[in-house]
XYZ file of C-alpha atoms in Angstrom:
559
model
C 0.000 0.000 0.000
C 0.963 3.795 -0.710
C 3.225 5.263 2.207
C 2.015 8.985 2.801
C 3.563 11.798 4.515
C 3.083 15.029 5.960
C 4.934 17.985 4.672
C 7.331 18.245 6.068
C 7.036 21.245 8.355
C 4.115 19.695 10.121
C 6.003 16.514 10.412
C 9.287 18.544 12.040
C 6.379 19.804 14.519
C 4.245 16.845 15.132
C 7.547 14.228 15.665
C 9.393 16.708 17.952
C 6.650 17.347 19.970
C 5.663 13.323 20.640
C 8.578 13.067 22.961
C 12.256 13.679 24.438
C 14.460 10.644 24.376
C 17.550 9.730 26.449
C 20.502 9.674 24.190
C 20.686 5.988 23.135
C 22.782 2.901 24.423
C 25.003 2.257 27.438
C 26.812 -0.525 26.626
C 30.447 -0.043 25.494
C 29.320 -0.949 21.870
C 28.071 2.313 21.898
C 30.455 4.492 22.677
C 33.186 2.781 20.903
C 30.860 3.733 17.754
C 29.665 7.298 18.606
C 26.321 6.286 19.228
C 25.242 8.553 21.821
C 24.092 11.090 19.858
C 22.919 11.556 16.870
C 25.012 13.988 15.741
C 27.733 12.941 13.429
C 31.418 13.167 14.000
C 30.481 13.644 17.874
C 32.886 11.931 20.188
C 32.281 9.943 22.978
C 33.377 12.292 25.764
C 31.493 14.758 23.787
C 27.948 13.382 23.046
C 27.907 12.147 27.105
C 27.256 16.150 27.588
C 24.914 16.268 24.691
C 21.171 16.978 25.364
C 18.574 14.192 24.888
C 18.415 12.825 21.071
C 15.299 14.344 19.377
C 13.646 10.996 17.469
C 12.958 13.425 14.614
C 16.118 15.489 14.786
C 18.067 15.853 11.415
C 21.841 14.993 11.560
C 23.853 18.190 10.954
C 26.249 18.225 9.470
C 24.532 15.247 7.318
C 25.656 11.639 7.657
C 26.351 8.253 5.259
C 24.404 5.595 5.678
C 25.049 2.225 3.780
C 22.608 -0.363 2.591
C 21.664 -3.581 0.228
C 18.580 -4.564 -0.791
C 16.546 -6.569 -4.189
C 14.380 -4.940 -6.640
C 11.180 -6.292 -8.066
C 10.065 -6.492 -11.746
C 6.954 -4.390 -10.400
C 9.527 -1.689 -9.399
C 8.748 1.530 -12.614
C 10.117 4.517 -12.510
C 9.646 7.690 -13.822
C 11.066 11.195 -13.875
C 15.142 10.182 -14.196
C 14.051 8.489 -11.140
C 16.246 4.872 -9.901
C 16.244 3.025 -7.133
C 19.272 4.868 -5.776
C 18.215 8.422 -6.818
C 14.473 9.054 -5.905
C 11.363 10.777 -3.872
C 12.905 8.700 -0.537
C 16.436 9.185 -1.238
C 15.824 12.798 -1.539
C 13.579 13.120 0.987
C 16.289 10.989 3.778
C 18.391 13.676 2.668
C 16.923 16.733 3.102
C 14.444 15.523 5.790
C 16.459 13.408 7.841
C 19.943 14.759 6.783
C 20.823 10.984 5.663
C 22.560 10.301 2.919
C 21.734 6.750 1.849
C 24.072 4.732 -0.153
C 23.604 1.676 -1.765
C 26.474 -1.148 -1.738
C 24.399 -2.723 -4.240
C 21.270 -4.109 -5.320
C 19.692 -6.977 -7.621
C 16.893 -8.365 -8.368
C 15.191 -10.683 -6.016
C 15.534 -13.633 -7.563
C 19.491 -13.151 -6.841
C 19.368 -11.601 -3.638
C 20.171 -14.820 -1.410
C 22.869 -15.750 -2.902
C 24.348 -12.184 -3.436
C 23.415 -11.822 0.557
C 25.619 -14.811 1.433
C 28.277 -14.126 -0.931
C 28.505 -10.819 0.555
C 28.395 -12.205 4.313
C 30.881 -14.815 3.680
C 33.223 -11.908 2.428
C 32.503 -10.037 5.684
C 31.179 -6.805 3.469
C 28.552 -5.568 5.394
C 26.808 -2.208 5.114
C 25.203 -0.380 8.120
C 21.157 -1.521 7.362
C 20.933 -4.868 5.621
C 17.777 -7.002 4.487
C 17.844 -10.396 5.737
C 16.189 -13.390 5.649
C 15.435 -14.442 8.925
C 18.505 -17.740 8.631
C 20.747 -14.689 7.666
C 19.165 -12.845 10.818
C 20.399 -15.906 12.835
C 23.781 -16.541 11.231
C 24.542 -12.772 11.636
C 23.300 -12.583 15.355
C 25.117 -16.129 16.580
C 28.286 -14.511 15.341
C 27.875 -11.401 16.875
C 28.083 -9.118 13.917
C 24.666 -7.350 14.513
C 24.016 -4.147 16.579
C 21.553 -5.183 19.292
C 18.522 -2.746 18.894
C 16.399 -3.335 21.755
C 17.364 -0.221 23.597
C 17.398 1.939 20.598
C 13.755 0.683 19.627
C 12.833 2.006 23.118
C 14.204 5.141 22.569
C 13.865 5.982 19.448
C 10.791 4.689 17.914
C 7.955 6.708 18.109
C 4.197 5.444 20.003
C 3.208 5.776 16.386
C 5.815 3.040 15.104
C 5.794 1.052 17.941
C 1.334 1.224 18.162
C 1.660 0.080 14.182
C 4.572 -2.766 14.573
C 3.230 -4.046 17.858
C -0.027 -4.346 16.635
C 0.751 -8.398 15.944
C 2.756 -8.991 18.940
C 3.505 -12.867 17.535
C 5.086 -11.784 14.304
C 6.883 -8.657 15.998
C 8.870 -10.830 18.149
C 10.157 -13.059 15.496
C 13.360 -10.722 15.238
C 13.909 -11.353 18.989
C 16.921 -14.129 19.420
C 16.999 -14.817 23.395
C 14.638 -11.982 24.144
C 16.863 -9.109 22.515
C 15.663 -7.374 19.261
C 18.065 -8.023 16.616
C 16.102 -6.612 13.724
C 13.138 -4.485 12.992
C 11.118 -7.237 11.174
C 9.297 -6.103 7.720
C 5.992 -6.658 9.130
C 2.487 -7.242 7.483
C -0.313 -8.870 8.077
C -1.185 -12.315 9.616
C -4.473 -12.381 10.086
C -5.599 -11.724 6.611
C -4.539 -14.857 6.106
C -6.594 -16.990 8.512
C -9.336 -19.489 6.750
C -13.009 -18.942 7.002
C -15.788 -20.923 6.391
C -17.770 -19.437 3.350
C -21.415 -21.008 2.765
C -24.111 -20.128 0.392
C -26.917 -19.068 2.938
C -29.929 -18.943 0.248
C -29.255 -22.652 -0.087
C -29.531 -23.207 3.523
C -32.558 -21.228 3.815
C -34.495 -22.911 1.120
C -33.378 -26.636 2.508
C -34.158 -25.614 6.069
C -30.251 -26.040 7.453
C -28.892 -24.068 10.393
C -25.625 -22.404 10.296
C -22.651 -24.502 10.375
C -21.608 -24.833 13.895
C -19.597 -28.148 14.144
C -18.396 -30.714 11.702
C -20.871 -32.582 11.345
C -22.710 -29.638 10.585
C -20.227 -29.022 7.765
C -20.999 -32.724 6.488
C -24.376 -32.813 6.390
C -24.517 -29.159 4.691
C -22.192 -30.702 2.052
C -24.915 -34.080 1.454
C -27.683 -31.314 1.527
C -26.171 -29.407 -1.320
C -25.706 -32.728 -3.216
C -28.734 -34.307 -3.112
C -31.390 -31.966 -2.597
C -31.121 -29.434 -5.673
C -30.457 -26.611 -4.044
C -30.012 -24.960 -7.518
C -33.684 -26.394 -8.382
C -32.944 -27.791 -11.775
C -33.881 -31.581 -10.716
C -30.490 -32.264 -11.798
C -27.959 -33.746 -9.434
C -25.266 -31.616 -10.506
C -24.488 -29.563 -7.262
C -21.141 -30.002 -5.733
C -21.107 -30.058 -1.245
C -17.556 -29.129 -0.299
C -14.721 -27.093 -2.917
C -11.634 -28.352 -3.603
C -8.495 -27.607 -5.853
C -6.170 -30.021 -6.625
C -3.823 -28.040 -4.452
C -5.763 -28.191 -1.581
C -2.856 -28.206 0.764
C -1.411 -25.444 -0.537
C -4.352 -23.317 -1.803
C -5.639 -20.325 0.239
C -9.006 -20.544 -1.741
C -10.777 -23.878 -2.183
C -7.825 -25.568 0.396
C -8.785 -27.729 3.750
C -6.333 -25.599 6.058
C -9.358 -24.480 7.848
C -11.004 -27.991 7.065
C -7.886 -29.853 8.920
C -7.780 -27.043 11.731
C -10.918 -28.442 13.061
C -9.448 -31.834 13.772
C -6.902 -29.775 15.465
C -4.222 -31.074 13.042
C -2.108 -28.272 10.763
C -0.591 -30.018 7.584
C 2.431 -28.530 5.990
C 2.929 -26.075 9.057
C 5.261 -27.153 12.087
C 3.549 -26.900 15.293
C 4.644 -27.097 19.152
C 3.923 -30.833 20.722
C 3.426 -31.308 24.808
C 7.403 -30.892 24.985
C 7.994 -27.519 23.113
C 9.593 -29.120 20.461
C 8.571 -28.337 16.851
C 6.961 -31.114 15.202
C 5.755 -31.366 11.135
C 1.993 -30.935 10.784
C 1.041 -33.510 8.298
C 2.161 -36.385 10.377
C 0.404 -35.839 13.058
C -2.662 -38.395 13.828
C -5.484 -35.617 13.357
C -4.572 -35.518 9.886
C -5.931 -38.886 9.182
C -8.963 -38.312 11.051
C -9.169 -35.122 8.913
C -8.493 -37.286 5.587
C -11.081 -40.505 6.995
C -13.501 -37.395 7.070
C -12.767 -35.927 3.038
C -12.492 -40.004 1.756
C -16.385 -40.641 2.992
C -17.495 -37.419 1.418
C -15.669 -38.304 -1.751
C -17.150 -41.742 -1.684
C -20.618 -40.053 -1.139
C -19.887 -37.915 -3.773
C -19.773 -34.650 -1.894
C -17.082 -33.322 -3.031
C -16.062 -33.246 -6.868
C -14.818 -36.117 -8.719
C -12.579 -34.366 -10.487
C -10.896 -32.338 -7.900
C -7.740 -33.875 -8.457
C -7.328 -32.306 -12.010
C -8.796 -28.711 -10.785
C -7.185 -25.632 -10.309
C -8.586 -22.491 -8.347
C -9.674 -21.052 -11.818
C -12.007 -24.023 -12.607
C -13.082 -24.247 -9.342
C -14.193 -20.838 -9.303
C -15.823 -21.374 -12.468
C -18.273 -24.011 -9.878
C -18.642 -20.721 -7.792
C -19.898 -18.796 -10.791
C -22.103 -21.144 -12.145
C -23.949 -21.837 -9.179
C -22.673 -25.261 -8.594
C -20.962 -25.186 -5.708
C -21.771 -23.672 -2.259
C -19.314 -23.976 0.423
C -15.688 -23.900 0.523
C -12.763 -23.182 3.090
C -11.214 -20.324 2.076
C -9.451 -16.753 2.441
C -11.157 -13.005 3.773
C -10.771 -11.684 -0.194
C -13.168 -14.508 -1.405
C -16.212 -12.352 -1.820
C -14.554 -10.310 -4.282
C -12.519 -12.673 -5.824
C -13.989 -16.076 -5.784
C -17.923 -15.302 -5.188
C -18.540 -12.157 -7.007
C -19.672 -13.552 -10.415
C -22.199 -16.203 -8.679
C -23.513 -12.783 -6.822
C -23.825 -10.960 -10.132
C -25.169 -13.638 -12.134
C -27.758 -14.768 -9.758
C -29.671 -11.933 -7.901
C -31.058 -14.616 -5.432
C -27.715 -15.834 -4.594
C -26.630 -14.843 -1.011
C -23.240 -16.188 0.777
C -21.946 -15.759 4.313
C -18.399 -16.272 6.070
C -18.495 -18.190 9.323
C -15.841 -19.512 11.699
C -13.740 -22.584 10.520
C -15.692 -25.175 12.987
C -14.691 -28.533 15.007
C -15.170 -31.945 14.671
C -15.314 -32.185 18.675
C -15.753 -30.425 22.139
C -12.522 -28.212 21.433
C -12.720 -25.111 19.763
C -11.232 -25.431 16.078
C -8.095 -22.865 16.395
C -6.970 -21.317 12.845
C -3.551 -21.217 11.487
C -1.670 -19.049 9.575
C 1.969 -18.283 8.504
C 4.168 -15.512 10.181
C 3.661 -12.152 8.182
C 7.285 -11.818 8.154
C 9.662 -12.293 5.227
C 12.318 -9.832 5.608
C 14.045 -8.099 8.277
C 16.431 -4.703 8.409
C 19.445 -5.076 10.249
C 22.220 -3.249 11.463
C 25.653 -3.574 11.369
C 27.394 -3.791 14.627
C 30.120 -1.582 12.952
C 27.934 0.718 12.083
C 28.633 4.546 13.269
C 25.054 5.381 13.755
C 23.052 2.665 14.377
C 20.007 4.870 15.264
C 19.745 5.774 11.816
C 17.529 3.042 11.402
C 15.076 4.316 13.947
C 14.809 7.344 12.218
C 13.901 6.068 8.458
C 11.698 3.631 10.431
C 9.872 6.876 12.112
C 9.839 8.502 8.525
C 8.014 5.613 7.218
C 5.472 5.055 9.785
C 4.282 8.684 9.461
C 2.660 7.829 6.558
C 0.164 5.691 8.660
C -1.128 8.346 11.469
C -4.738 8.862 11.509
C -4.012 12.682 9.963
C -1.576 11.615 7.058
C -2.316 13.132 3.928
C -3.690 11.169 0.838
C -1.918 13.333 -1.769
C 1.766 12.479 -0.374
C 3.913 11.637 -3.376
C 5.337 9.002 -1.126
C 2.600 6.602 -2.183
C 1.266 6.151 -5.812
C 2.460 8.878 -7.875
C 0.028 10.469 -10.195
C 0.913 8.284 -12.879
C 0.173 5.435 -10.881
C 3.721 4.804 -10.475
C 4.162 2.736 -6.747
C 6.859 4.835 -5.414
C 6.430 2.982 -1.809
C 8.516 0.301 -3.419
C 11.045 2.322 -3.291
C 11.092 2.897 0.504
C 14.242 1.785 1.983
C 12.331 0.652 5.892
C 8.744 -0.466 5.240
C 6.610 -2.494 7.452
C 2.930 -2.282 7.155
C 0.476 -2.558 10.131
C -0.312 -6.223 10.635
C -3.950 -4.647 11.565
C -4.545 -2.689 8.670
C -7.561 -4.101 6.517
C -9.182 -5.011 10.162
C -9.168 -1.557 11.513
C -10.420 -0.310 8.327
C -13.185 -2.490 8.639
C -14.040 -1.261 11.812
C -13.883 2.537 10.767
C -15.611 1.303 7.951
C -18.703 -0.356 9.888
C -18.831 3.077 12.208
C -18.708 5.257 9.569
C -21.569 3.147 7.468
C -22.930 3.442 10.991
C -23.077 7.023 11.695
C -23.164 7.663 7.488
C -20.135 10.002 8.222
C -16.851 8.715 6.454
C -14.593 12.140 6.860
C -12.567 10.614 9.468
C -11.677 7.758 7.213
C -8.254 7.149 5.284
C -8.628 7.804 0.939
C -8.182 4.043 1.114
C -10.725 3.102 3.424
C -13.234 5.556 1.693
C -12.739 4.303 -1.292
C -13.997 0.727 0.140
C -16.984 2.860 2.251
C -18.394 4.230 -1.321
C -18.434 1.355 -3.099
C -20.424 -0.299 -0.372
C -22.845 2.905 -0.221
C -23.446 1.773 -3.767
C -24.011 -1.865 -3.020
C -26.693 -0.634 -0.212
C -27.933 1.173 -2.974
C -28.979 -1.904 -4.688
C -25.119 -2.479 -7.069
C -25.145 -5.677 -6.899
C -21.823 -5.549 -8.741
C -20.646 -4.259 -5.345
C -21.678 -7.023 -2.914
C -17.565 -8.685 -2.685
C -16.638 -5.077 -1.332
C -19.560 -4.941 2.033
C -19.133 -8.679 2.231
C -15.461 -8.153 3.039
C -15.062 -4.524 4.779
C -18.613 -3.657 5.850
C -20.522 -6.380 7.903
C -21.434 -9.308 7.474
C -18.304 -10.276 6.210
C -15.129 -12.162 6.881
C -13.513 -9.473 8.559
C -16.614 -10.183 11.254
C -14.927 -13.281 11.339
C -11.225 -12.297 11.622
C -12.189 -9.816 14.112
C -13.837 -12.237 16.123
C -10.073 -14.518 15.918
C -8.510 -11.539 17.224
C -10.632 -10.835 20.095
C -10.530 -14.215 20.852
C -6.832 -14.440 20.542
C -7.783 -17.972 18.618
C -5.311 -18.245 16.097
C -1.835 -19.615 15.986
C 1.302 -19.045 13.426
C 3.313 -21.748 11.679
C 5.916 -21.808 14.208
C 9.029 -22.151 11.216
C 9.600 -18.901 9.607
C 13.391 -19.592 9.453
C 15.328 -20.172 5.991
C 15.508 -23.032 4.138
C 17.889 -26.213 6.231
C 20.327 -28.091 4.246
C 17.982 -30.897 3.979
C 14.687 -28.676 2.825
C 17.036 -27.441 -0.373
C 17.660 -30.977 -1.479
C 14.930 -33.120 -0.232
C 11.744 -30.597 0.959
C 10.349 -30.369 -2.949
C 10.295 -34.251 -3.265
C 8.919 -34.585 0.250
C 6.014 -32.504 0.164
C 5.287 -33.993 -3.814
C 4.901 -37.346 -2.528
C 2.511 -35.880 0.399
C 0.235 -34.215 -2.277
C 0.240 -37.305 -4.517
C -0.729 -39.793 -0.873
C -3.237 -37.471 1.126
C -5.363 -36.960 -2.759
C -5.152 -41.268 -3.337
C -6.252 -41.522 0.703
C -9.306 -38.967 -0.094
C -9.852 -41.176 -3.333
C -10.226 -44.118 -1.820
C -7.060 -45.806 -0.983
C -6.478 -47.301 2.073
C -5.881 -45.375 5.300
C -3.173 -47.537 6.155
C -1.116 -45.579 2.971
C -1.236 -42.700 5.702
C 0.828 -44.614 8.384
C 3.442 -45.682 5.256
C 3.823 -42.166 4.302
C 5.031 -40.707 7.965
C 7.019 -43.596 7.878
C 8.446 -42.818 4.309
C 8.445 -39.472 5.238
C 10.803 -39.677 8.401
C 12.692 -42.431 6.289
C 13.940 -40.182 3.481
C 14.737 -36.933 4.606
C 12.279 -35.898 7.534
C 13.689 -36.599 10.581
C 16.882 -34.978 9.263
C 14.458 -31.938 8.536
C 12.827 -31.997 12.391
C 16.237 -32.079 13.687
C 17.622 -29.151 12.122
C 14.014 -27.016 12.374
C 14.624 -27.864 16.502
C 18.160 -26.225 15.932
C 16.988 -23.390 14.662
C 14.075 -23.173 17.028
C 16.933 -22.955 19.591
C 18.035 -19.865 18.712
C 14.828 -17.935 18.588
């Protein structure tokens, strides 16, 4: 999304009035590198008499900062503009008195093994992207400048309101409690699955809402054998699935296996705290037992094994199917055209639901890619704090929507070219919630351009734009951010507890492992034996799994 900005008067006044900071560290690291004050060229006997560091102060005279980072194919430019000379460079420089400096760049497909090339030569700049193995390598060897103190210090309640905002993915650039990185955060809980069911269906067969599992089940024979669609044809499909139903966000069984408590491809904590894989655990064949009946009852689509999410969707569409596990953006982007096409046609998102007493917990993966380090060499470490600070002004409730920090008016994405950019894990849900007040009170001038933009397209679908319906069915309410909100308040979701790098054994045996799980869980929901199941953990630990485990424990370790 578009960073905006104040001008940058009002931003010298609002950021130096938020508060006065003690001047950072007060360990010998940092006075050996001047980091006392912000000033440059101060030394240490000198900055211990200088006032308290302003968080917004501008280094004068102005100071070099180093850096590395990829570039996307996305990434346009206009204007003479690069990714070393543009709107943020400039605006470091005269804003922040920073003069950045790239030791290089490359596109992302090269940047691991540019990133360890330049490691192993011990070339580091003073802010570096990593990868969270990197992040560990780095930090066990004691090259990184420990920021915990600094983010106290420095950081702004703005930045740390809109990074702490997903505690759980925050603290993922912790390694023994210290903060070794500011992580590139984003959001997790976009993520989560929902339940999405076509409620005209249930109305006109006479089901309740889907509560439990079996709930879920005999929606799904409902759908099947009671033309729903009222064609007296039995040609209505109970539960959506891709063929990549592991791995697919729409039309997958994450949320389907979450309510046998089981998490497949996702490693998960067992009774001892160790980090176990989720597709060997037992609740995963209860989960497939569950998917081989339906398929043998034909409730689910005999051809599933050959779809993709585009001809599943097409099922959506033409009114053949009616319930699926999937993502929050599924209104727009799966059931739209079924909405459009049919004006009776009504859907609703619901909680993903259990197959027992114990509430079905969601999972999803930690929002967290890529983190921004800081050399332990570095002269200024604070810098960081600062560009961090720039960035996050572009998310306070009074930002400006015409900040050429955003999308320019070319539609150029000049965000991309920020330097320090994490996004509020919260985002989308606190716009629906200033959405839903604002739809409430039918006064949207306290809402971002963003979120307005999402308010008047909803005005229109109240308005009887049916064309519309995706947008209120995702921001206003009911809608899956109803749902999602109701997760958070809850605190009822869980992360896949590996966000580390690839291990040794993933890059040479992960892409055959998790082919062979595909090819076993779709011939189990097909009809071959269950036992296949207890040969495939077997297999699995056999030929390269419990190597896998092992190292994923290492690494958990360290955290």
């Amino acid at each position: 999304m578009g960073i905006k900005r104040k001008s940058k008067a009002a931003a010298a006044l609002g950021m130096a009035g938020l508060l006065v900071l003690a001047a950072c560290g007060s360990n010998n690291d940092n006075q050996e590198n001047g980091n006392a004050s912000p000033s440059a060229g101060s030394s240490p006997s000198a900055s211990a008499s200088q006032p308290p560091a302003d968080p917004a102060a501008k280094y004068d005279p102005p100071i070099d900062v180093t850096a590395w980072r990829y570039t996307e194919s996305s990434y346009k430019y206009e204007n003479g503009d690069t990714i070393e000379n543009n709107v943020y460079t400039k605006a470091y420089a005269s804003d922040l008195g920073i003069n950045l400096k790239y030791q290089w760049t490359v596109p992302v497909e090269q940047f691991e093994q540019k990133l360890n090339v330049s490691i192993a030569a011990g070339d580091l700049p003073d802010i570096m992207w990593l990868t969270n193995k990197q992040l560990t390598d780095l930090a066990d060897n004691d090259l990184l400048y420990d920021l915990t103190d600094l983010y106290e210090q420095y950081a702004t309640p703005l930045t740390k309101s809109i990074l702490q905002q997903d505690q759980k993915a925050f603290d993922t650039a912790k390694i023994d409690g210290r903060l070794m990185a500011i992580p590139k955060t984003a959001s997790a809980v976009d993520g989560l699955p929902v339940l999405h069911v076509r409620t005209d269906w249930l109305e006109k067969l006479g089901l309740p809402e889907p509560k439990t599992m079996q709930d879920v089940l005999n929606i799904a024979e409902a759908f099947v054998t009671k033309d729903p669609d009222g064609n007296n044809k039995a040609d209505t499909i109970g539960l959506g699935l891709t063929k990549s139903f592991l791995t697919d966000n729409h039309f997958g069984t994450s949320g389907f296996f979450s309510g046998f408590h089981a998490y497949p491809q996702k490693w998960v904590k067992d009774e001892s705290g160790g980090l176990v894989y989720g597709s060997i655990q037992p609740g995963v064949k209860a989960g497939l037992q569950m998917l081989q009946d339906m398929y043998k009852k034909g409730l689910l689509d005999k051809e599933f094994g050959v779809k993709d999410r585009a001809k599943v969707t097409e099922s959506v569409a033409s009114g053949k199917l009616g319930m699926f596990y999937g993502g929050m953006s599924a209104p727009g982007s799966v059931i739209q055209d079924n909405v459009t096409n049919d004006p009776n046609a009504e859907w609703k998102s619901f909680q993903i639901v259990s197959a027992d007493e114990v509430k079905a917990t969601p999972i999803g993966k930690v929002p967290v890619q890529l983190y921004y380090a800081v050399s332990k060499k570095s002269k200024h470490p604070e810098a960081i704090m600062k560009l961090l600070n720039f960035s996050m002004e572009g998310f306070a409730p009074d930002a400006p929507a015409n900040s050429p920090f955003g999308i320019s008016p070319t539609g150029v994405p000049v965000y991309l070219y920020n330097l320090i950019g994490p996004e509020p894990a919260m985002k989308n849900l606190n716009a629906h919630h200033n959405i839903v007040r604002a739809l409430s009170s039918n006064d949207p001038s306290k809402l971002s351009s963003e979120e307005k933009g999402y308010y008047d397209r909803i005005v229109k679908f109240n308005g009887g734009d049916r064309k519309e319906w995706g947008q209120a069915r995702i921001f206003g309410t009911p809608s899956t951010f109803d749902v999602i909100d109701q997760y958070v308040k809850e605190d009822n979701y869980i992360l896949d507890a590996f966000y580390g790098g690839s291990t040794p054994t993933m890059v040479e045996k992960l892409a055959s492992l998790q082919k062979m799980e595909e090819e076993v869980f779709t011939k189990i929901i097909m009809g071959q034996s269950l036992d296949t199941f207890d040969k495939f953990v077997a297999d699995w630990k056999k030929l390269g799994g419990d190597d896998i485990t092992q190292e994923v424990n290492e690494w958990a370790k360290k955290q």
